[in-house]
Tab-separated table of C-alpha atoms in Angstrom:
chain	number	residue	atom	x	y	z
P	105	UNK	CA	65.237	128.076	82.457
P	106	UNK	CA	67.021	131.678	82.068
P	107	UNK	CA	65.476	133.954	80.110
P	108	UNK	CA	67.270	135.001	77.025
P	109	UNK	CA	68.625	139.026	77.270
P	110	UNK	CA	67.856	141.320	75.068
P	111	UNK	CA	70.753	142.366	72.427
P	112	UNK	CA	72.641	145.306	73.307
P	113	UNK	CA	75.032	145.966	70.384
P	114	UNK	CA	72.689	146.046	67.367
P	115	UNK	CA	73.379	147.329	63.921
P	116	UNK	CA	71.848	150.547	65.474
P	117	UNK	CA	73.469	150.912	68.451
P	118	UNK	CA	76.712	150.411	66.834
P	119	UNK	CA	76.574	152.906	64.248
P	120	UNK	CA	75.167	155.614	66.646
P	121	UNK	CA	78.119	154.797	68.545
P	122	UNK	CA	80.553	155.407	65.520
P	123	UNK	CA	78.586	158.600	64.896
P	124	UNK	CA	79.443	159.514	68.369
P	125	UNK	CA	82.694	158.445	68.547
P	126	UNK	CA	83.535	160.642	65.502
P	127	UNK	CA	81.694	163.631	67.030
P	128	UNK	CA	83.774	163.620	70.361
P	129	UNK	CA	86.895	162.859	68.604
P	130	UNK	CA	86.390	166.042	66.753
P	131	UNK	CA	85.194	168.272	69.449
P	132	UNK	CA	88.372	166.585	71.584
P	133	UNK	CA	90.705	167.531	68.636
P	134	UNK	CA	89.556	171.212	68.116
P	135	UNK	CA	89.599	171.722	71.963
P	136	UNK	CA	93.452	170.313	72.333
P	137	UNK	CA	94.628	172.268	69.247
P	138	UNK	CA	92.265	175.886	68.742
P	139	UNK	CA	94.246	177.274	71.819
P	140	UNK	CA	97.554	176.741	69.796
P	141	UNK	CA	96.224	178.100	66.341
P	142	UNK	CA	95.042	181.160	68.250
P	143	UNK	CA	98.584	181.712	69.855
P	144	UNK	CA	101.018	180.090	67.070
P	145	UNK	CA	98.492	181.234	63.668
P	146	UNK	CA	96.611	184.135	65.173
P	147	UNK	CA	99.566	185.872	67.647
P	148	UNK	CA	96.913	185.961	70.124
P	149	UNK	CA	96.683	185.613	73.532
P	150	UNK	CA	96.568	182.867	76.233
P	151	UNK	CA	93.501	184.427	77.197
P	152	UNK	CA	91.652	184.556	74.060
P	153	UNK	CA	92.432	181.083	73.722
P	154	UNK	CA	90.777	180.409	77.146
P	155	UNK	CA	87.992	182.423	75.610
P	156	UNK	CA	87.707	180.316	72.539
P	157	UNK	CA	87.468	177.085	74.579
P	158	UNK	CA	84.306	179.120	77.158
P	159	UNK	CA	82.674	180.350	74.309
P	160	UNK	CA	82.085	177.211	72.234
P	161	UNK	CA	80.987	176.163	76.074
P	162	UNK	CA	78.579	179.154	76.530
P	163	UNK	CA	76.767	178.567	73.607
P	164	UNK	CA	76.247	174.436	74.361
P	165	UNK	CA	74.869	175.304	77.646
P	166	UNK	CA	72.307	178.315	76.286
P	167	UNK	CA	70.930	176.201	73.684
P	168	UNK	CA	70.800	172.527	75.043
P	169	UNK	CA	67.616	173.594	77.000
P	170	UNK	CA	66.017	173.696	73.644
P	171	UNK	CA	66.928	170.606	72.494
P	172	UNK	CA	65.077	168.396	74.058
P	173	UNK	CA	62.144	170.397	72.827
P	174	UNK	CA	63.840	170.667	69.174
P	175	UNK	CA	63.727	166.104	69.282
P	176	UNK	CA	60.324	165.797	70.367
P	177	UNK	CA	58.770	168.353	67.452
P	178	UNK	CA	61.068	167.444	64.709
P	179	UNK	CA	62.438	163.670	65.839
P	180	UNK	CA	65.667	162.726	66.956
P	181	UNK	CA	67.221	161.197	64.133
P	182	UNK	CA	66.198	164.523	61.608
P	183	UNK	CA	67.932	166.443	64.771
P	184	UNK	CA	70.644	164.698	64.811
P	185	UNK	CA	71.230	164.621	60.949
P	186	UNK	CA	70.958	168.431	60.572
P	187	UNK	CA	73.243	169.191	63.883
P	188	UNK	CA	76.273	166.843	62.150
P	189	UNK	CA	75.145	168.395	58.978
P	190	UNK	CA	76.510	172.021	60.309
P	191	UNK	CA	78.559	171.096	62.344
P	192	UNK	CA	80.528	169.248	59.922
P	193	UNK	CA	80.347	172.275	57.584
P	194	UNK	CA	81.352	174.333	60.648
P	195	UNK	CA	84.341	172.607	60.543
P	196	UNK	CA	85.362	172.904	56.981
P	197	UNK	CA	84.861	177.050	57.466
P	198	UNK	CA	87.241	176.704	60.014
P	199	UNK	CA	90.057	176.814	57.002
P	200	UNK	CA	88.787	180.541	56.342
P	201	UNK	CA	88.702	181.765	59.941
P	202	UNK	CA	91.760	183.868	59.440
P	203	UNK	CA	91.082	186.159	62.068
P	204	UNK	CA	89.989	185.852	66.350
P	205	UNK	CA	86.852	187.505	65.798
P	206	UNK	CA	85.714	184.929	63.111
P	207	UNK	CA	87.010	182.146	64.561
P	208	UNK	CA	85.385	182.860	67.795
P	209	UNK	CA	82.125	183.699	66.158
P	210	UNK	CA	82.632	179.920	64.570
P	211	UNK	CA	82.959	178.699	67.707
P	212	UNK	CA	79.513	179.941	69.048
P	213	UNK	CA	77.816	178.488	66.219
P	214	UNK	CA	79.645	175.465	66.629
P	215	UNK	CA	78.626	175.084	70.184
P	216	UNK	CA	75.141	175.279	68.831
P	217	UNK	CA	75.113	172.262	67.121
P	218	UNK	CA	77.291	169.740	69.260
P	219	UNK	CA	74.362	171.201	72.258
P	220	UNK	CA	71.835	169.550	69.777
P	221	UNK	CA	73.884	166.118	68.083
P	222	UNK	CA	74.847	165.144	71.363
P	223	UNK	CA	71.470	165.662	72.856
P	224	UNK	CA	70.164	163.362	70.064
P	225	UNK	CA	72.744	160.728	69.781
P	226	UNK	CA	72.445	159.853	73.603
P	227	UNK	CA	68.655	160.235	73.474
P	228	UNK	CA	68.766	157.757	70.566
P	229	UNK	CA	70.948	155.315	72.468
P	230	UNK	CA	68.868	155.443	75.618
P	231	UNK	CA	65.732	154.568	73.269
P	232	UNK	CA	67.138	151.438	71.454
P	233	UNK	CA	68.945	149.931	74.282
P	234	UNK	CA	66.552	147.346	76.047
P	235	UNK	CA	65.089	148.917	79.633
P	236	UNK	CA	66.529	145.870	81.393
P	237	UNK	CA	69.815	146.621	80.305
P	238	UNK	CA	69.961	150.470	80.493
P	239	UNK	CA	72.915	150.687	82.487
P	240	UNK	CA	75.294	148.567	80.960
P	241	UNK	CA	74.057	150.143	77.321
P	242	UNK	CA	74.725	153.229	78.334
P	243	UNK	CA	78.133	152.627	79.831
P	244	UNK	CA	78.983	150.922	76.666
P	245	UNK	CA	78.250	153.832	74.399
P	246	UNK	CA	79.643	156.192	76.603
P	247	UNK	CA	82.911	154.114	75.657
P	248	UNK	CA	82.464	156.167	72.607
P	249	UNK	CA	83.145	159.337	74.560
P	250	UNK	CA	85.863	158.201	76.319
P	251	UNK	CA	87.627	156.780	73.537
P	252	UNK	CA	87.579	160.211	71.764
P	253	UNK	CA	89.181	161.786	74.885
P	254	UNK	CA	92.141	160.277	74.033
P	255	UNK	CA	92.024	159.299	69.901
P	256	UNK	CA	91.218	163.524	69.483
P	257	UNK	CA	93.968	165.110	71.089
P	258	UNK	CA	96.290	162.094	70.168
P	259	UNK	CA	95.505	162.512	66.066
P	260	UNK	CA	95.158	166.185	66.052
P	261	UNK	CA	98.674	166.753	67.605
P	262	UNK	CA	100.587	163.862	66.015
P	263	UNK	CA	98.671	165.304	62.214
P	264	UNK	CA	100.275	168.790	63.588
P	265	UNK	CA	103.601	167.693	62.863
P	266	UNK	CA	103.403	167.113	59.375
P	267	UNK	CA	100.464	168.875	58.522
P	268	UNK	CA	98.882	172.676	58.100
P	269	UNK	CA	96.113	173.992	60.413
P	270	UNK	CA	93.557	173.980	57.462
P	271	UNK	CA	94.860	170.537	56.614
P	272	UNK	CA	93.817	169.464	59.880
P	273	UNK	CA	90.262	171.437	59.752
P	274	UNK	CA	89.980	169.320	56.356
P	275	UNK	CA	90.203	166.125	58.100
P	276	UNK	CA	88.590	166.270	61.098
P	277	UNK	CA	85.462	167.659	58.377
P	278	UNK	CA	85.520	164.277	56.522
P	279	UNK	CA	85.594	162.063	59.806
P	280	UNK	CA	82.258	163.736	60.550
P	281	UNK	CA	80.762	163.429	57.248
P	282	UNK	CA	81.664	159.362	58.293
P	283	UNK	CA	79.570	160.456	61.491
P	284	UNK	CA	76.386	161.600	59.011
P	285	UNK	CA	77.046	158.340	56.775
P	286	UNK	CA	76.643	155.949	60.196
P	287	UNK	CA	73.428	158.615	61.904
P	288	UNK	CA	71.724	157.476	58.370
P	289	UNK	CA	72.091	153.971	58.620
P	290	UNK	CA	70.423	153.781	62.641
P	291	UNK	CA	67.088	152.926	62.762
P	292	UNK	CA	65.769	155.315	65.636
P	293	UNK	CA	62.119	154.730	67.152
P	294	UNK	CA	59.493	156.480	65.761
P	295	UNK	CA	58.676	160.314	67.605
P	296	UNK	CA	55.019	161.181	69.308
P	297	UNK	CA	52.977	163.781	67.260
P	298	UNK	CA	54.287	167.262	68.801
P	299	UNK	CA	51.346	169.294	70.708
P	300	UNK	CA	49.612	172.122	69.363
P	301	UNK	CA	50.537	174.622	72.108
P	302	UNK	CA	52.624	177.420	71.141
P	303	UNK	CA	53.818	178.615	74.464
P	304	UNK	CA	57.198	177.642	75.442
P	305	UNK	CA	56.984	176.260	79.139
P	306	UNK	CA	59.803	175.307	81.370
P	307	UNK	CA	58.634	171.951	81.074
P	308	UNK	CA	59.079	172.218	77.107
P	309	UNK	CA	62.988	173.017	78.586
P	310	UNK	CA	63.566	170.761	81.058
P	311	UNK	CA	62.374	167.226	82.570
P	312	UNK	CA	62.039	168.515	86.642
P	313	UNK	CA	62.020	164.688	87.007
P	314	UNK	CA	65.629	164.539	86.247
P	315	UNK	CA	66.661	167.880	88.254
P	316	UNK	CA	67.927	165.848	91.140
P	317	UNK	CA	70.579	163.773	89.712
P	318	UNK	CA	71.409	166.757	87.580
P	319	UNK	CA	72.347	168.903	90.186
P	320	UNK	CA	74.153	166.168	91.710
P	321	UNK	CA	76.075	165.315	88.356
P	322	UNK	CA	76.801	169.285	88.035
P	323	UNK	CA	78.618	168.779	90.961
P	324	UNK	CA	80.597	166.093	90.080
P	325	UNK	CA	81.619	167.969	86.880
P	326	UNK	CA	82.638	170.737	88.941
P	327	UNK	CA	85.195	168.967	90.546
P	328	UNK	CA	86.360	166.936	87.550
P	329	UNK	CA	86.760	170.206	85.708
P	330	UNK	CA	89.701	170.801	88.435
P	331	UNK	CA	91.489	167.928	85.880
P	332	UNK	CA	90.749	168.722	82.400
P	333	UNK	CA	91.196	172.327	82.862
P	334	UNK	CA	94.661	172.384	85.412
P	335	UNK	CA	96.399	168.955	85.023
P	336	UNK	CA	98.604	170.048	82.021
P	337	UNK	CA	99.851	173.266	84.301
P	338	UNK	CA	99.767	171.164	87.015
P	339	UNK	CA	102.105	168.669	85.377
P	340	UNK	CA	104.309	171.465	84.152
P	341	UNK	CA	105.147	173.125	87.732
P	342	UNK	CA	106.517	169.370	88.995
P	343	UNK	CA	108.334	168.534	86.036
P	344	UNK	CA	106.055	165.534	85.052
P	345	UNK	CA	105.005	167.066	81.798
P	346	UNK	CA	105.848	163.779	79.629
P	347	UNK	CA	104.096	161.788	81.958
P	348	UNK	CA	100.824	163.927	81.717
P	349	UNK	CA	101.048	162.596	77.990
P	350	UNK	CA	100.032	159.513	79.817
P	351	UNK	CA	97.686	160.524	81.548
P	352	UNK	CA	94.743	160.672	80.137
P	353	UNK	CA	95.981	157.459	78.286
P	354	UNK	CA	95.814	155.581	81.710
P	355	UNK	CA	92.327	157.198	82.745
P	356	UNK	CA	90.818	155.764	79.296
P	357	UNK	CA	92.159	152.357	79.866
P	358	UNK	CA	90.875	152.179	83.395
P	359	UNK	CA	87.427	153.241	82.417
P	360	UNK	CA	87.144	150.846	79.594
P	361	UNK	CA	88.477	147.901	81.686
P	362	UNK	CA	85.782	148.187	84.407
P	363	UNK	CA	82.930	149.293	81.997
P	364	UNK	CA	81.330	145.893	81.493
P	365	UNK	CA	81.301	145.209	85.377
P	366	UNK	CA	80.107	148.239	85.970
P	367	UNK	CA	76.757	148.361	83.298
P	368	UNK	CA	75.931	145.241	84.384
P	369	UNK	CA	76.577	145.642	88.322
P	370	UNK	CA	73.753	148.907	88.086
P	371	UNK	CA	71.631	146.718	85.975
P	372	UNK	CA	71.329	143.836	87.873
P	373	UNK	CA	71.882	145.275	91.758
P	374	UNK	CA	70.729	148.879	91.474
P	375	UNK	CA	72.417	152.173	90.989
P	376	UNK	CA	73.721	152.187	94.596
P	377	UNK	CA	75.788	149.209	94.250
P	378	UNK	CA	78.532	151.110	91.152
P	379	UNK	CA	77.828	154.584	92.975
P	380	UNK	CA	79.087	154.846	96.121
P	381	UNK	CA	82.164	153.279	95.295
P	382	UNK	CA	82.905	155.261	92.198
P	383	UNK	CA	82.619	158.162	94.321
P	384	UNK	CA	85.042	156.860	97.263
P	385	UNK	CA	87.814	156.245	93.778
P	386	UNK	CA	87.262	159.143	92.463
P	387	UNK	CA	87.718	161.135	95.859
P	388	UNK	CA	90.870	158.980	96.355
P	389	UNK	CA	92.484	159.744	92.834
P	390	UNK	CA	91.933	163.336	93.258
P	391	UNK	CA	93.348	162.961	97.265
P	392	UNK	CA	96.785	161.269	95.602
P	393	UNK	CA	96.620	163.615	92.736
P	394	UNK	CA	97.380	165.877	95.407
P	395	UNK	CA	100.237	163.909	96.644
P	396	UNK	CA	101.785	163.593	93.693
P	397	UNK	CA	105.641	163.624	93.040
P	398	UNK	CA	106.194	161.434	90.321
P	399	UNK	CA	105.286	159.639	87.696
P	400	UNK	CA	104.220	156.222	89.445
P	401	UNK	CA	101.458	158.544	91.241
P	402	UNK	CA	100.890	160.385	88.938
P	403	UNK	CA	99.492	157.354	86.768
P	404	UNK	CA	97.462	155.694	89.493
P	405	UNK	CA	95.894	159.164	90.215
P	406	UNK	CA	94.752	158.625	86.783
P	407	UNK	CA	93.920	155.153	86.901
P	408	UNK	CA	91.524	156.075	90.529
P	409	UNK	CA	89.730	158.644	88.650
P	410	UNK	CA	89.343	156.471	85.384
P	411	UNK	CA	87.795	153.712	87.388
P	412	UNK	CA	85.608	156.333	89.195
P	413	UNK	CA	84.703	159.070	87.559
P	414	UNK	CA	84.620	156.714	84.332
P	415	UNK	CA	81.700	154.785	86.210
P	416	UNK	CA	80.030	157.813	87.115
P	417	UNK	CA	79.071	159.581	84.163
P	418	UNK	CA	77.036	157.153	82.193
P	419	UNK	CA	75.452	155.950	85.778
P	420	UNK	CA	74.155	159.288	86.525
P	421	UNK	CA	73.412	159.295	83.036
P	422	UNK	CA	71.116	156.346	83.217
P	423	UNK	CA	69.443	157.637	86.715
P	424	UNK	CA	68.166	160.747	84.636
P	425	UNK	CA	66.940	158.991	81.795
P	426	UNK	CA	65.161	156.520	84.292
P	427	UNK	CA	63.357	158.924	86.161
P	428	UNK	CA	61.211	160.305	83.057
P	429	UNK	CA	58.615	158.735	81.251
P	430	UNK	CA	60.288	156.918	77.786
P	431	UNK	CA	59.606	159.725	75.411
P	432	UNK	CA	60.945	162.289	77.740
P	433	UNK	CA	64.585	161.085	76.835
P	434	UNK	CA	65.407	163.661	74.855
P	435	UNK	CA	64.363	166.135	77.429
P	436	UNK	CA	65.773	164.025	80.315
P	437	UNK	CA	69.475	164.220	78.606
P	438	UNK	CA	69.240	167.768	77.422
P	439	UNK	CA	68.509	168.607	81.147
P	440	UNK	CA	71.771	166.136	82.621
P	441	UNK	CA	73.784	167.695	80.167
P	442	UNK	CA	72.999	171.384	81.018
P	443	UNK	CA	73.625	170.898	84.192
P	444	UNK	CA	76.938	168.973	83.698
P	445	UNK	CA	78.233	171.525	81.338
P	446	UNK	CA	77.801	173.948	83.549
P	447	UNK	CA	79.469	172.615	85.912
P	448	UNK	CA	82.044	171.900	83.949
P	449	UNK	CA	82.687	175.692	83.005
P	450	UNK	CA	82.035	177.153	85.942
P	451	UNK	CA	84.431	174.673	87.675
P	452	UNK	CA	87.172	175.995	85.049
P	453	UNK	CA	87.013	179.205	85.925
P	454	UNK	CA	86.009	179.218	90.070
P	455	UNK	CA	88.816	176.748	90.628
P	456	UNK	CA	91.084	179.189	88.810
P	457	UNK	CA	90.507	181.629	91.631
P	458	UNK	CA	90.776	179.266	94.151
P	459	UNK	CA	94.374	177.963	92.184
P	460	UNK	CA	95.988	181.228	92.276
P	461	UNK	CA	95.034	181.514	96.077
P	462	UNK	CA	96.221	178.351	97.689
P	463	UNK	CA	98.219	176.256	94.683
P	464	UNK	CA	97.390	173.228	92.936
P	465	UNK	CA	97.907	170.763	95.594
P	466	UNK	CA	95.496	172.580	98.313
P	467	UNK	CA	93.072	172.365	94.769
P	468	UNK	CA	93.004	168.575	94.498
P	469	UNK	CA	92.959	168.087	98.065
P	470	UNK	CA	89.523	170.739	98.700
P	471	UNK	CA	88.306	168.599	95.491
P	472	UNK	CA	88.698	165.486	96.578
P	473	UNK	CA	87.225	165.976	99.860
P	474	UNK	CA	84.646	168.141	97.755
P	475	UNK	CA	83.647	164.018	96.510
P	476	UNK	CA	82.637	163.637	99.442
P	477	UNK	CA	80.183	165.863	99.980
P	478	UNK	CA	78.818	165.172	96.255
P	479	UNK	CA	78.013	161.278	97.918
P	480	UNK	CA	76.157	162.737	100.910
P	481	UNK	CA	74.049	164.963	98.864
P	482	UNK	CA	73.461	161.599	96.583
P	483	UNK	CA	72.687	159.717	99.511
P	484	UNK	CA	69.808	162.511	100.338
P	485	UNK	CA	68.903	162.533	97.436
P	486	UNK	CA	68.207	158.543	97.262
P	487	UNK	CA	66.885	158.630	100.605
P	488	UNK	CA	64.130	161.349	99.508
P	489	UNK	CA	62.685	159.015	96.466
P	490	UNK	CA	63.288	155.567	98.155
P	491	UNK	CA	60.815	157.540	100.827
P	492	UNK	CA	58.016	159.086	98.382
P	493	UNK	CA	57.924	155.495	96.778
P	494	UNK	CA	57.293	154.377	100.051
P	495	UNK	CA	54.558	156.624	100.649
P	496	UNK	CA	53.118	156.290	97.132
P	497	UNK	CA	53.068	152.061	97.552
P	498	UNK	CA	51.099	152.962	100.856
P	499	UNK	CA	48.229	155.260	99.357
P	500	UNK	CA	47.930	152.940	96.235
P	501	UNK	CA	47.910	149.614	98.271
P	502	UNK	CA	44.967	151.174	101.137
């Protein structure tokens, strides 16, 4: 007789997936169209839109060691309910940033709060999605994510044509306050009692059990940054411009394609199993990314790293949730997501360096091989806690 699985998709975890979905597609929308408002409204220049995209960046990365902290004392759903809150109304404000200076102060404070609602909406997925099927629950609602990567950028520059800036800022404010409505209708898992102690420890910041795969992921982000932050310029210099429309388009589709598969594949034969070939993909779509001379490779380059990096994410994802104890989620996914969007930023701007020394094509063929040192540092890192296990089975069993 097989035993009956636990749901996945529950009222709850669908609506914290519509929050998120709503989130991204905002943050996805701002970061595709801000650099254009800052050179076509503002007169400014290429540079301070860089800087407009790094700050909002900056700002995620100081505060998301806090937020873990910030869900355990005041709960994760409260969190996540105040850091929509402002950010929606972040949004809206956007309409009266008239000026660089303002809007880049707006985008500090708006990095504050998508550090904290993201924090909380993956900490909240992690804790209603059954243990036995962490993996695929995870993959699924990082669907949400990678849905947004294309919906933003696709609504925000199609609105453009017809529409004003502050019409824009308008909307995108009203899809969010669709993000509070769904965030009020989940029904998140109760939070332990915060402790006493008023000293802030590194452990209040971080969860050390999830530093490994952290670092690892960091890495990973470093060399995917080589894609979000070049493959437009990239594009440009071959003539494949229209195509890089595409792109992106064909790197969704692959990732939700294999998604299923791959939640269930980590769930049911270990991490291992989705990993290493994820990583051998990715490697490869990087590798013919720097091959490419048309459109036809262009588009499988995409459709490797969709299928790869896709998997990747919301695996490593899982890994660092799994390592610490159940109400150390929070904590666990602030400390993955520090460490990713750091290496996500300082990707963008080492790999400029290393652009404007050897070209774009020497870029994605360092990163690609780059993959491969990312799986042997995996592998070592595997290696190291299938070994302690070992060791602990041993002094518990004599």
């Amino acid at each position: 007789m097989t035993q009956k699985k636990s749901p996945i998709w529950t009222k709850s975890f669908l609506f914290i997936s519509l929050s998120n979905f709503f989130l991204f597609l905002t943050f996805y929308a701002l970061l595709t169209t801000l650099p254009i408002y800052v050179t076509d409204d503002l007169n400014g220049s290429e540079s301070q839109a860089g800087l407009i995209v790094t700050l909002f960046l900056l700002s995620a990365i100081l505060v998301r060691p806090f937020s873990g902290k910030l869900l355990e004392d005041f709960g994760k759903k409260r969190m996540l309910l105040i850091s929509l809150l402002l950010f929606m109304l972040t949004t809206f404000v956007y309409v009266a940033a008239t000026s660089f200076y303002l809007l880049l102060a707006l985008r500090f404070f708006h990095g504050i709060w998508f550090a904290i609602a993201t924090t909380a909406a993956g900490a909240i997925a992690a804790d209603i999605t059954p243990d036995s099927r962490r993996g695929e629950g995870l993959g699924y609602f990082a669907m949400s994510m990678n849905l947004a990567v294309v919906a933003g950028p696709f609504l925000a520059l199609t609105l453009l044509n017809w529409l004003s800036f502050s019409t824009l800022f308008i909307i995108l404010g009203a899809l969010l306050a669709g993000a509070l409505l769904f965030t009020s209708l989940v029904s998140a898992p109760a939070t332990e009692a915060p402790s006493s102690k008023k000293k802030l420890s590194f452990h209040d910041l971080f969860e050390v059990k999830a530093l490994p795969i952290a670092l690892v992921g960091s890495l990973l982000a470093f060399s995917y940054s080589s894609v979000i932050s070049y493959i437009s310029i990239y594009t440009k210099s071959l003539g494949l411009l229209e195509a890089a429309s595409f792109f992106f388009a064909v790197f969704a589709i692959a990732m939700l394609v294999s998604r299923p598969f791959v939640g269930r594949l980590f769930d049911s034969r270990g991490p291992s199993i989705v990993i290493y070939p994820s990583l051998v993909l990715f490697a490869l779509g990087l590798l013919t990314l720097s091959i490419t001379d048309s459109s036809f490779m262009l588009l499988l380059s995409a459709t490797f790293i969709g299928l790869g990096y896709g998997s990747l994410v919301p695996c490593f994802q899982t890994l660092a949730i799994q390592s610490a104890d159940h109400h150390r989620s929070g904590h666990a996914t602030a400390t993955f997501f520090t460490l990713f969007d750091t290496g996500i930023a300082t990707g963008s701007y080492v790999l400029g360096i290393v652009v404007s020394l050897l070209g774009y094509h020497s870029l994605y063929f360092i990163m690609g091989l780059f993959v491969f040192v990312v799986m042997y540092l995996y592998k070592v890192m595997t290696n190291k806690k299938a070994t302690r296990l070992r060791s602990q089975s041993t002094v518990h069993s004599s």
